[in-house]
mmCIF file of C-alpha atoms in Angstrom:
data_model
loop_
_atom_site.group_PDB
_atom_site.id
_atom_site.type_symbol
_atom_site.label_atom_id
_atom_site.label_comp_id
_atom_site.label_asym_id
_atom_site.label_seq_id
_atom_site.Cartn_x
_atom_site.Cartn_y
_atom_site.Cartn_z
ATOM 1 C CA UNK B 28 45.974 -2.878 -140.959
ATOM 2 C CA UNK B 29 46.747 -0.113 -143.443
ATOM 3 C CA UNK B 30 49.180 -1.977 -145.829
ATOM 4 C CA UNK B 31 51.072 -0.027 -148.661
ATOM 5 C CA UNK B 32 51.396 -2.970 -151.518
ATOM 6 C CA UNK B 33 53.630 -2.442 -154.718
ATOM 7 C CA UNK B 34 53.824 -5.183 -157.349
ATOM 8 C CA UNK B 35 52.148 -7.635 -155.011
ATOM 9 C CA UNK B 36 54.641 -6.796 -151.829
ATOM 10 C CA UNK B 37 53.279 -5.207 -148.522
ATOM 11 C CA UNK B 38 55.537 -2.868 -147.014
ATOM 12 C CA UNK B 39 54.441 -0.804 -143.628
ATOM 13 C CA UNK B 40 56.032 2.507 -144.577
ATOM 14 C CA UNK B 41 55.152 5.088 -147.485
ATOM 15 C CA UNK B 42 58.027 6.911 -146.957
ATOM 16 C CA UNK B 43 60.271 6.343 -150.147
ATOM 17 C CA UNK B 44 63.808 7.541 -149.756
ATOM 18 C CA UNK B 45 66.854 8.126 -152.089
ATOM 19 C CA UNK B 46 70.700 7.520 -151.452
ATOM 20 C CA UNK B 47 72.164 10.939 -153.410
ATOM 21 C CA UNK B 48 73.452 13.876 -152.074
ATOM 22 C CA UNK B 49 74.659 12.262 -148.681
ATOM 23 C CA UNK B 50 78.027 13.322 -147.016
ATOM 24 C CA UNK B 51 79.090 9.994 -146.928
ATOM 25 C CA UNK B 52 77.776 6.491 -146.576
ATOM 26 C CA UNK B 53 77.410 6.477 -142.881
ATOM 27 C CA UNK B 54 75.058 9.794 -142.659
ATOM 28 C CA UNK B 55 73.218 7.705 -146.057
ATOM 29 C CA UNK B 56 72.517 4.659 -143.632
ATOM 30 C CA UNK B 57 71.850 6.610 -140.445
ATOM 31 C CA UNK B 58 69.423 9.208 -142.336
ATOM 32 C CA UNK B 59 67.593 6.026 -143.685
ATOM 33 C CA UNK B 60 67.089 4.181 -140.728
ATOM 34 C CA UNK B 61 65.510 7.372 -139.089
ATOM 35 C CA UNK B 62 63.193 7.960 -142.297
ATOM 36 C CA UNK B 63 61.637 3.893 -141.809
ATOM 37 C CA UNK B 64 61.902 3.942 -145.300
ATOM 38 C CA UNK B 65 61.726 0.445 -146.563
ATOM 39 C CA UNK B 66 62.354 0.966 -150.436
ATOM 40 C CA UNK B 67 65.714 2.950 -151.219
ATOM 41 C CA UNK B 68 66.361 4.296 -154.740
ATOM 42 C CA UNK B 69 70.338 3.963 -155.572
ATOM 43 C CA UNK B 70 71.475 4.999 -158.634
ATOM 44 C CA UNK B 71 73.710 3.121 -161.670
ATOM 45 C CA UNK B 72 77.163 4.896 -162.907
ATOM 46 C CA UNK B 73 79.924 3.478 -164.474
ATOM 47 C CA UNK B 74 83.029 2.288 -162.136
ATOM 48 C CA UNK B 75 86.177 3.318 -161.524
ATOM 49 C CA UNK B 76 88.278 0.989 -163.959
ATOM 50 C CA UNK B 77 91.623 -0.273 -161.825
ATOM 51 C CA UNK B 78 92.238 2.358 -159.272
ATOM 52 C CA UNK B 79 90.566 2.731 -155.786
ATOM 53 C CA UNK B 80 90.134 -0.866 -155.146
ATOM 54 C CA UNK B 81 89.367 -0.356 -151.308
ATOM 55 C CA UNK B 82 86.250 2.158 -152.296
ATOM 56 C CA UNK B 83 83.280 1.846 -150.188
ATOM 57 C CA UNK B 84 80.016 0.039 -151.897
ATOM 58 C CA UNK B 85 76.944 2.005 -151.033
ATOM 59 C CA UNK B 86 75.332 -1.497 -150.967
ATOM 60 C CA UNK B 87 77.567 -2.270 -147.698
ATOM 61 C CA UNK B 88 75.785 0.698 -146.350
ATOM 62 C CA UNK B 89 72.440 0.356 -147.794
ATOM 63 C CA UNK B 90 71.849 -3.990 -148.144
ATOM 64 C CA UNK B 91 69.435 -5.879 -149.924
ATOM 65 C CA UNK B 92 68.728 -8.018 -147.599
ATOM 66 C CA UNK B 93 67.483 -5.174 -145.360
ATOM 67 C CA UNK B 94 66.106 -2.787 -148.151
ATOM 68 C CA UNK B 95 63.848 -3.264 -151.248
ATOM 69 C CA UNK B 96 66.312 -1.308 -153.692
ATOM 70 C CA UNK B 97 64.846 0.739 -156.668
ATOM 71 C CA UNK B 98 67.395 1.537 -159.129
ATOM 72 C CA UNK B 99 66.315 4.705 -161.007
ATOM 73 C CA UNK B 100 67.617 5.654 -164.627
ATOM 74 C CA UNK B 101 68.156 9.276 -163.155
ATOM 75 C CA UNK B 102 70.011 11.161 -166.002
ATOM 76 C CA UNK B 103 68.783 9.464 -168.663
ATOM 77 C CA UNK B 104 67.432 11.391 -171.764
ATOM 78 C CA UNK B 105 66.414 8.610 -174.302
ATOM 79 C CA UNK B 106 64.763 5.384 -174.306
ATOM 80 C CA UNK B 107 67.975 3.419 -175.344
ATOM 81 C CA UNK B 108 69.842 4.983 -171.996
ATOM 82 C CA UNK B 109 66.551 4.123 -169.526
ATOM 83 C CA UNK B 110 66.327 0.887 -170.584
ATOM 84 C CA UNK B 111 69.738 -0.608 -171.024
ATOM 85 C CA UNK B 112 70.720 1.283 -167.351
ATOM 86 C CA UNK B 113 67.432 -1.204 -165.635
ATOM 87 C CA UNK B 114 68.893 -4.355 -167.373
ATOM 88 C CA UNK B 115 72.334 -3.026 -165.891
ATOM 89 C CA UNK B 116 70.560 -3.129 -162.755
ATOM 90 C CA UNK B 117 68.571 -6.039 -162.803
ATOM 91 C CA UNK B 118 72.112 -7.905 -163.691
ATOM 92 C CA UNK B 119 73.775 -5.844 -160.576
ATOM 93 C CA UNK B 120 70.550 -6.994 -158.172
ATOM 94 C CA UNK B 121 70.541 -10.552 -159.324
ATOM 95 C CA UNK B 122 67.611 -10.364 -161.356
ATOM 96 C CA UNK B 123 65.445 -7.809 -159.170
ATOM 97 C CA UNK B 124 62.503 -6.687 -160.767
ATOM 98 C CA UNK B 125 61.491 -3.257 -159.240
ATOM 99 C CA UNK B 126 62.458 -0.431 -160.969
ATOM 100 C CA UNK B 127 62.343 3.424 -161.001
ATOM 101 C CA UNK B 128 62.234 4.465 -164.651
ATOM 102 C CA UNK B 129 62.306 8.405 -165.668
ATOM 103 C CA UNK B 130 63.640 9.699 -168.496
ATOM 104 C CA UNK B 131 64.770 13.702 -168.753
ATOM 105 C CA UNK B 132 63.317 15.794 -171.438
ATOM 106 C CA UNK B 133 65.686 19.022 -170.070
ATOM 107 C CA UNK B 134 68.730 19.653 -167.909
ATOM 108 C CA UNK B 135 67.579 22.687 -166.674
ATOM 109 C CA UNK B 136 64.278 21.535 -165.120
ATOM 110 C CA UNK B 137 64.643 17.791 -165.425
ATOM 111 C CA UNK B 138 61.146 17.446 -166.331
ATOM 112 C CA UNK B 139 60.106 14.225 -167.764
ATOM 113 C CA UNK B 140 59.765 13.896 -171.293
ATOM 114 C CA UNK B 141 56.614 11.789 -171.530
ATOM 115 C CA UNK B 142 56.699 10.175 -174.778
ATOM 116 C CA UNK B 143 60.083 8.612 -174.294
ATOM 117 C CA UNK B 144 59.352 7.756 -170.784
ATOM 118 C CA UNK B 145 55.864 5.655 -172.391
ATOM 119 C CA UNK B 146 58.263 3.809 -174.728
ATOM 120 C CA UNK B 147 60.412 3.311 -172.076
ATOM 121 C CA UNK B 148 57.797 1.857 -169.840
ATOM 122 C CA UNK B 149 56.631 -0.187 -172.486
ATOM 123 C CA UNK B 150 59.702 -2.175 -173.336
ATOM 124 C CA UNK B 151 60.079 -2.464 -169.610
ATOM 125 C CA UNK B 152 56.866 -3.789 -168.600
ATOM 126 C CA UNK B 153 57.471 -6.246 -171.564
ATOM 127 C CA UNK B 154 60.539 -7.161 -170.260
ATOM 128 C CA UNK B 155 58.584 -7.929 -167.052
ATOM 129 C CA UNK B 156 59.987 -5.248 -165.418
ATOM 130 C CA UNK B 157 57.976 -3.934 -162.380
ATOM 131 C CA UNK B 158 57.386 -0.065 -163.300
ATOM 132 C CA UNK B 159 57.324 2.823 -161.214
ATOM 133 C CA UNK B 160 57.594 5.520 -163.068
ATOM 134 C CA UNK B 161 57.958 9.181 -162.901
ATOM 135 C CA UNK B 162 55.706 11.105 -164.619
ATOM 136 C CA UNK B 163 54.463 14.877 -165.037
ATOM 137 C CA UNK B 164 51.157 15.687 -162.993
ATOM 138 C CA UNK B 165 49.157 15.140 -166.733
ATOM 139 C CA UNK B 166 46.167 12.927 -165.583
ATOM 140 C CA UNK B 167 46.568 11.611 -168.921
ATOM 141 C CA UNK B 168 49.964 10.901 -169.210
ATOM 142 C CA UNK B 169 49.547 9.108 -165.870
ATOM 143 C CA UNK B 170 46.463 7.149 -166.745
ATOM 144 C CA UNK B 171 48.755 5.898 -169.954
ATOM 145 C CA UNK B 172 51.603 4.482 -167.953
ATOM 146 C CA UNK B 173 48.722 2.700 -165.627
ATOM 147 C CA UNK B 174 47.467 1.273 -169.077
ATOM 148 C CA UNK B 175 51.003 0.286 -170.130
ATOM 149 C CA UNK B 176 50.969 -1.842 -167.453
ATOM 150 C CA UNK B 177 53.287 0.111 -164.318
ATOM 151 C CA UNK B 178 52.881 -0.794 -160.888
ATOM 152 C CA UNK B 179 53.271 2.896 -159.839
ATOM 153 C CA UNK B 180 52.665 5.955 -160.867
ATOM 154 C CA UNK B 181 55.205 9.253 -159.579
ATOM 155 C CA UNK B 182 53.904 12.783 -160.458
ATOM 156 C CA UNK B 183 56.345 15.185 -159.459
ATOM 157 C CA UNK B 184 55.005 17.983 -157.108
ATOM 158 C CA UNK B 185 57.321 20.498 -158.385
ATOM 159 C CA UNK B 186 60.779 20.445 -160.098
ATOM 160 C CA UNK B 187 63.149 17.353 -159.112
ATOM 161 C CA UNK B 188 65.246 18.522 -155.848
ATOM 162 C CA UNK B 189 63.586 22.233 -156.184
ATOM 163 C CA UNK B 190 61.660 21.596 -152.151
ATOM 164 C CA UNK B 191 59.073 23.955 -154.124
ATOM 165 C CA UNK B 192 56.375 21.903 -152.462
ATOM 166 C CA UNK B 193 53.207 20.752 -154.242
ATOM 167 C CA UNK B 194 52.288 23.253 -156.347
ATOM 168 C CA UNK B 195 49.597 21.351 -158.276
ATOM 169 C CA UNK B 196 47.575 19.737 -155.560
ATOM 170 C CA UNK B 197 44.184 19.934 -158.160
ATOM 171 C CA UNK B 198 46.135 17.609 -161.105
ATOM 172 C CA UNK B 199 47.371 15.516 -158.442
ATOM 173 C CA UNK B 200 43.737 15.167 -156.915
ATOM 174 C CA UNK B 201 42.335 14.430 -160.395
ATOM 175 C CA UNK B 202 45.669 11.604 -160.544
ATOM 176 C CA UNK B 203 44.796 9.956 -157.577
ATOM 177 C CA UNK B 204 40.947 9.756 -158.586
ATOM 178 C CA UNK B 205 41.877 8.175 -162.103
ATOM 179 C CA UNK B 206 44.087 5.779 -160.779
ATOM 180 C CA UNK B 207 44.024 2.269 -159.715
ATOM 181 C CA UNK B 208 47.698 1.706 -158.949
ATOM 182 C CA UNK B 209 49.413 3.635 -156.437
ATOM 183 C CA UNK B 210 49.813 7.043 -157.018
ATOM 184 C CA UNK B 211 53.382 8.827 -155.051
ATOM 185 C CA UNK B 212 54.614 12.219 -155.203
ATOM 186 C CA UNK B 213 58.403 12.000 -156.569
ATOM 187 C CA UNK B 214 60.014 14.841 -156.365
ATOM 188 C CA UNK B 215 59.922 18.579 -155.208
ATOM 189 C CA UNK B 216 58.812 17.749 -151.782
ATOM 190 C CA UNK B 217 60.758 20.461 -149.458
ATOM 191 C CA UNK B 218 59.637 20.024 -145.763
ATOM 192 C CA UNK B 219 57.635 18.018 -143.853
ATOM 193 C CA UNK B 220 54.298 19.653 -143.851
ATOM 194 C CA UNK B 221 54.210 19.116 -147.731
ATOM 195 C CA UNK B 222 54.300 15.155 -147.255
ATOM 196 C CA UNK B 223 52.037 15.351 -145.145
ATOM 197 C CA UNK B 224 49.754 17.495 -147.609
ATOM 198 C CA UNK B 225 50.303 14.637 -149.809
ATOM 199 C CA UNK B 226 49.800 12.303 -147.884
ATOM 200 C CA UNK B 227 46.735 14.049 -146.933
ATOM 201 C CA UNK B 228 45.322 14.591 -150.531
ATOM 202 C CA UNK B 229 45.114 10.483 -151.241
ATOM 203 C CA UNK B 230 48.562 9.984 -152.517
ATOM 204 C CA UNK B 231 50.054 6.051 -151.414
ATOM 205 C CA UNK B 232 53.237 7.637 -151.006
ATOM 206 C CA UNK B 233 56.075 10.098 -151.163
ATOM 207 C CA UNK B 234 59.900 9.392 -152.245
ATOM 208 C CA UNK B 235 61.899 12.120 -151.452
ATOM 209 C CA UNK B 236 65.794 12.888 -151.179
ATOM 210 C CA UNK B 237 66.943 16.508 -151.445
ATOM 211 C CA UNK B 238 64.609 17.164 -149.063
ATOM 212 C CA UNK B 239 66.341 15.187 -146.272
ATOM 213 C CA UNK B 240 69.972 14.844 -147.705
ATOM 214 C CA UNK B 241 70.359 18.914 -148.021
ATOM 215 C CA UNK B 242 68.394 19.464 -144.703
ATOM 216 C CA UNK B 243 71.105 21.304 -142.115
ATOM 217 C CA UNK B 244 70.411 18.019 -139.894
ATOM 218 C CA UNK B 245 69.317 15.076 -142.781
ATOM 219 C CA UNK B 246 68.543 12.859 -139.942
ATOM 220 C CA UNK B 247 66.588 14.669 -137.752
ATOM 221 C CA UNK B 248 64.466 15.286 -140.903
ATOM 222 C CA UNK B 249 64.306 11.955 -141.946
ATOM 223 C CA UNK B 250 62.624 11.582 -139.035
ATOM 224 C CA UNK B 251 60.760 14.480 -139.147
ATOM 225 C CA UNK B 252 59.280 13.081 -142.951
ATOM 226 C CA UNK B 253 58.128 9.502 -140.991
ATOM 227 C CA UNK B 254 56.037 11.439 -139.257
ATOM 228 C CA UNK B 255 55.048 13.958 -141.529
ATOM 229 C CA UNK B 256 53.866 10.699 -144.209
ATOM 230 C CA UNK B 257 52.428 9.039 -140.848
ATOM 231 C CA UNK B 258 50.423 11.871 -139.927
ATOM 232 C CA UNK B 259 48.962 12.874 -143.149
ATOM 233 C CA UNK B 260 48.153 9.330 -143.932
ATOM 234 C CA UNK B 261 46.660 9.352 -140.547
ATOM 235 C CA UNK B 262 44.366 12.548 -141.586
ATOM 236 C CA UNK B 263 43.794 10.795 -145.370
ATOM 237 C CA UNK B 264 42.130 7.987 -143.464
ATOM 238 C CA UNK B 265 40.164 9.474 -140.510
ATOM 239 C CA UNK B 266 38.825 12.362 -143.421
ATOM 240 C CA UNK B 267 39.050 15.491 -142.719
ATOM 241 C CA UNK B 268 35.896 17.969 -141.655
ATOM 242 C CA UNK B 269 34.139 20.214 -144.228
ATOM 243 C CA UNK B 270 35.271 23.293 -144.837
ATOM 244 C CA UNK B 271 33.258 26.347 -144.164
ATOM 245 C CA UNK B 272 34.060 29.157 -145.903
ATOM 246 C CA UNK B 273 33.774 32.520 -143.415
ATOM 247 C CA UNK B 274 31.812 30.737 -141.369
ATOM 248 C CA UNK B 275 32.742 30.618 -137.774
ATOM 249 C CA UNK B 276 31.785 27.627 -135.352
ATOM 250 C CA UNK B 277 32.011 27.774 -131.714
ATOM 251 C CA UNK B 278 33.808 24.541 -130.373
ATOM 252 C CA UNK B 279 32.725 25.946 -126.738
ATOM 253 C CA UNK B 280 29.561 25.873 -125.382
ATOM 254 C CA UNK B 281 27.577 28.962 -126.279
ATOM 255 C CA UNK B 282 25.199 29.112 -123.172
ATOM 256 C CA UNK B 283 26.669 29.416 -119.735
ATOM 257 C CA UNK B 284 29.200 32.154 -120.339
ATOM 258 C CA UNK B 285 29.993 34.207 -116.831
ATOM 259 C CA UNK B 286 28.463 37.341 -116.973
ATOM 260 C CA UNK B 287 29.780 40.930 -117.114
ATOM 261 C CA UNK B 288 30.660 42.252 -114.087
ATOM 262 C CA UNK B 289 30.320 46.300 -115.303
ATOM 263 C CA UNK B 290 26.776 47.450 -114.476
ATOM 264 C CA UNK B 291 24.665 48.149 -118.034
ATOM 265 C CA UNK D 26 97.393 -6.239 -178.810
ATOM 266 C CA UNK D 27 93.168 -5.045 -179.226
ATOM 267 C CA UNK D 28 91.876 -2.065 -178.449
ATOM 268 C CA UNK D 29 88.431 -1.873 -176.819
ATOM 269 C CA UNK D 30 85.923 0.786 -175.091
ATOM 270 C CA UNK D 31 85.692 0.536 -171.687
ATOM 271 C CA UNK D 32 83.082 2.802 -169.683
ATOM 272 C CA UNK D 33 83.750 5.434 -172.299
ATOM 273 C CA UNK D 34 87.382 5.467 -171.872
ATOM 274 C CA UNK D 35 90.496 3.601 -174.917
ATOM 275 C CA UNK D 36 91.851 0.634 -172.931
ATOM 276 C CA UNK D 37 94.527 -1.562 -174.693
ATOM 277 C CA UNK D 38 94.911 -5.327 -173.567
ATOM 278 C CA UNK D 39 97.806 -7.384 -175.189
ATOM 279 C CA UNK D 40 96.009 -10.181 -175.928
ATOM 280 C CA UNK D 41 91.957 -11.569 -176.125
ATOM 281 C CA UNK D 42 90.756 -12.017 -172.843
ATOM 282 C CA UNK D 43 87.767 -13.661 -171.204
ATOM 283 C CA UNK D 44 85.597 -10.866 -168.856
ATOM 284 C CA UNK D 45 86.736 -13.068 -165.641
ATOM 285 C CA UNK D 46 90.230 -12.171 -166.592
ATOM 286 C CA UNK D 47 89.189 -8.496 -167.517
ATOM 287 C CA UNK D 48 87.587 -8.227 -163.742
ATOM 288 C CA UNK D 49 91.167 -9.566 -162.138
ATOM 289 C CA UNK D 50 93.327 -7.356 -164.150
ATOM 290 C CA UNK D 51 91.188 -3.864 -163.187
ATOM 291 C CA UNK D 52 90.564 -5.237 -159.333
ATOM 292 C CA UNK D 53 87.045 -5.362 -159.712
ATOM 293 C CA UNK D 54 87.421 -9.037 -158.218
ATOM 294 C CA UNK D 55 84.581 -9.597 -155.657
ATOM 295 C CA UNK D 56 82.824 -6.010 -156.398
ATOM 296 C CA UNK D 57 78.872 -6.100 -156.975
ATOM 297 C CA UNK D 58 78.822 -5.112 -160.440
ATOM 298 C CA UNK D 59 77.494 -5.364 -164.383
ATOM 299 C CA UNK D 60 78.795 -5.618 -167.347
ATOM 300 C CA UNK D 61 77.257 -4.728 -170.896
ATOM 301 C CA UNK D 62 79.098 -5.756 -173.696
ATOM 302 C CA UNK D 63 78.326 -4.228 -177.309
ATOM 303 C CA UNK D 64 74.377 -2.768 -175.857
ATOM 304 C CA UNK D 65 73.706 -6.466 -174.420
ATOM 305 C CA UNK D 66 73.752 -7.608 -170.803
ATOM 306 C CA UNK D 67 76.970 -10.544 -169.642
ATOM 307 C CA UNK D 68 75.058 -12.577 -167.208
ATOM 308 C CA UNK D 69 78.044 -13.168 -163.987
ATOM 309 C CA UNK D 70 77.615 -16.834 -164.479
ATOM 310 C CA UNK D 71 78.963 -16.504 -168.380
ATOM 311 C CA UNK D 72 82.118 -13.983 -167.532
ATOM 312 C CA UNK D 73 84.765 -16.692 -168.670
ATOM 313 C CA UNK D 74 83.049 -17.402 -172.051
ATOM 314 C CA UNK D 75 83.067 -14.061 -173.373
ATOM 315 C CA UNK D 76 86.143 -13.351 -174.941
ATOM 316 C CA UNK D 77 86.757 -9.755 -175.432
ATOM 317 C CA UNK D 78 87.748 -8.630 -179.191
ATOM 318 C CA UNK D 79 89.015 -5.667 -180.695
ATOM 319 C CA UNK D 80 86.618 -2.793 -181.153
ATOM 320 C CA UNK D 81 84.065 -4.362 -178.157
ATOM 321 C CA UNK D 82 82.766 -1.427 -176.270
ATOM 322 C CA UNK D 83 82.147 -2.193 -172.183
ATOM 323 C CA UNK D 84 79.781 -0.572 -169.699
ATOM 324 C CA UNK D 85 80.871 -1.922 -166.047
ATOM 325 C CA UNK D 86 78.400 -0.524 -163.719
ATOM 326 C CA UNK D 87 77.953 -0.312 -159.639
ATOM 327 C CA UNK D 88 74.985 1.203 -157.765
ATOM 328 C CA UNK D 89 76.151 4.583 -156.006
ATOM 329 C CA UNK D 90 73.830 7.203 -154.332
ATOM 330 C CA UNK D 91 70.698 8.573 -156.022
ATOM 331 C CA UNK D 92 67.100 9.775 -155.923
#
């Protein structure tokens, strides 16, 4: 059995998926349950203070008794804000301990700004806090979180809800082959055929969300990226043939070909 | 009358009032959320023995969509 284990839980999926950028709840759930996902990133925001009472929870949608739930610190830009939003959320999940941490160096790229995100991580893990964490393809900066003591670690492939693919498959290769935790792309998948690429490079996982929420049909590709991770982790684990550069190789018999019927 | 902070916005209350009270007057009754009072976490079980005071500054949170 290939099992997919973070912080000591098995899960059967390595499809990660997020909650944002849904029309409404119901295309959330539905898009969800076609992905197989089994861990579901949700975000924390401040409520509405005495007005909407009736509003729909996502949680109604999205349960955690049916989902492992990752609240992310998406939007964060210090230490302070990542860490005081996952206490927020451990409160909210009575007392969950899997987390999402990133923390934004820059609105215009949202790239991760690396040493506040190792603070971060390190008050978390502390805290006992279990870590994945979103991270720059830096082999090093990745190999420090592992150190700190996270249970995951999330290169992005390309810029957070860009679907700019994986543009650094060699970093991500030299990632994978550092680490002993799982490695996941997070962010900048676009289509189906890049999970599967990294899938098919060595990566545990993928946790995507633009990619499926602004597809024309979200749930036709979230089922499209359950097959796309299944198929690449498929390839990952029945390894692929050698390449051979401009060198052709018959998969036909070479003797035994008909002959020509024109007379030499 | 005190004054406090509440998710960024200048609330008035006539009187101290415990966080149980808080969640009944802004019909958050029965909502899955957290509070953070002054930077530190109000465990759910301790809502009626934090009194608010003037000047407190509140974060009440919910989960909503995200990546």
């Amino acid at each position: 059995m290939d099992n997919f284990v973070i912080a000591g839980k098995t899960y059967s999926s390595r499809l990660l998926v997020g909650t944002g950028k849904y029309k409404d709840f119901d295309e959330t759930r539905t898009a969800i349950e076609a992905s197989g996902a089994e861990i579901v990133t949700v975000a924390i925001r401040r409520t509405n203070i005495g007005q909407n009472a009736d509003e729909p929870n996502l949680l109604d949608s999205i349960p955690p008794s049916k989902y492992t739930l990752l609240p992310n610190t998406a939007g964060c830009y210090t230490v302070d804000d990542a860490v005081r939003t996952l206490r927020l959320a451990r409160e909210l999940l009575d007392g969950h301990k899997l987390v999402k941490l990133e923390v934004l160096g820059d609105p215009r790229t949202l790239f991760p700004n690396m040493v506040e995100t190792l603070k971060a991580a390190e008050i978390l893990v502390k805290e006992g806090f279990d870590v994945m964490v979103y991270t720059s393809d830096d082999p090093i900066a990745a190999k420090q979180l592992e150190e700190i003591g996270c249970v995951a670690v999330m290169p992005l492939a390309s810029l957070i809800g860009s679907g700019m693919g994986i543009l650094n498959p060699w970093n991500l290769q030299i990632i994978i082959d550092n680490a002993k935790v799982p490695v996941l792309v997070d962010a900048g998948v676009g289509t189906a055929s890049d999970a599967t690429i990294a899938l098919e490079l060595g990566c545990d996982g993928v946790l995507m969300n633009t990619a499926i929420a602004a597809a024309k049909n979200p749930v036709l590709m979230a089922s499209a990226m359950r097959k796309a991770v299944e198929a690449g982790r498929e390839a990952y684990l029945a390894g692929r043939m050698a390449k051979k550069i401009y060198t052709a190789s018959p998969s036909s018999p070479v003797d035994g070909v008909i002959a020509s019927t024109q007379k030499p | 009358m005190i004054q406090l902070t509440v998710n960024g916005e200048v609330r008035q209350f006539d009187e101290s009032i415990n966080i149980t009270q808080f969640i009944e007057l802004n019909n958050l009754t029965g909502k899955r959320i957290a509070i953070e009072r002054n930077g530190e976490i109000v465990p759910r079980s301790q809502y009626a023995d934090h009194y608010l005071a003037e000047g407190d500054c509140l974060e009440v949170v919910v989960a909503v969509g995200g990546g």
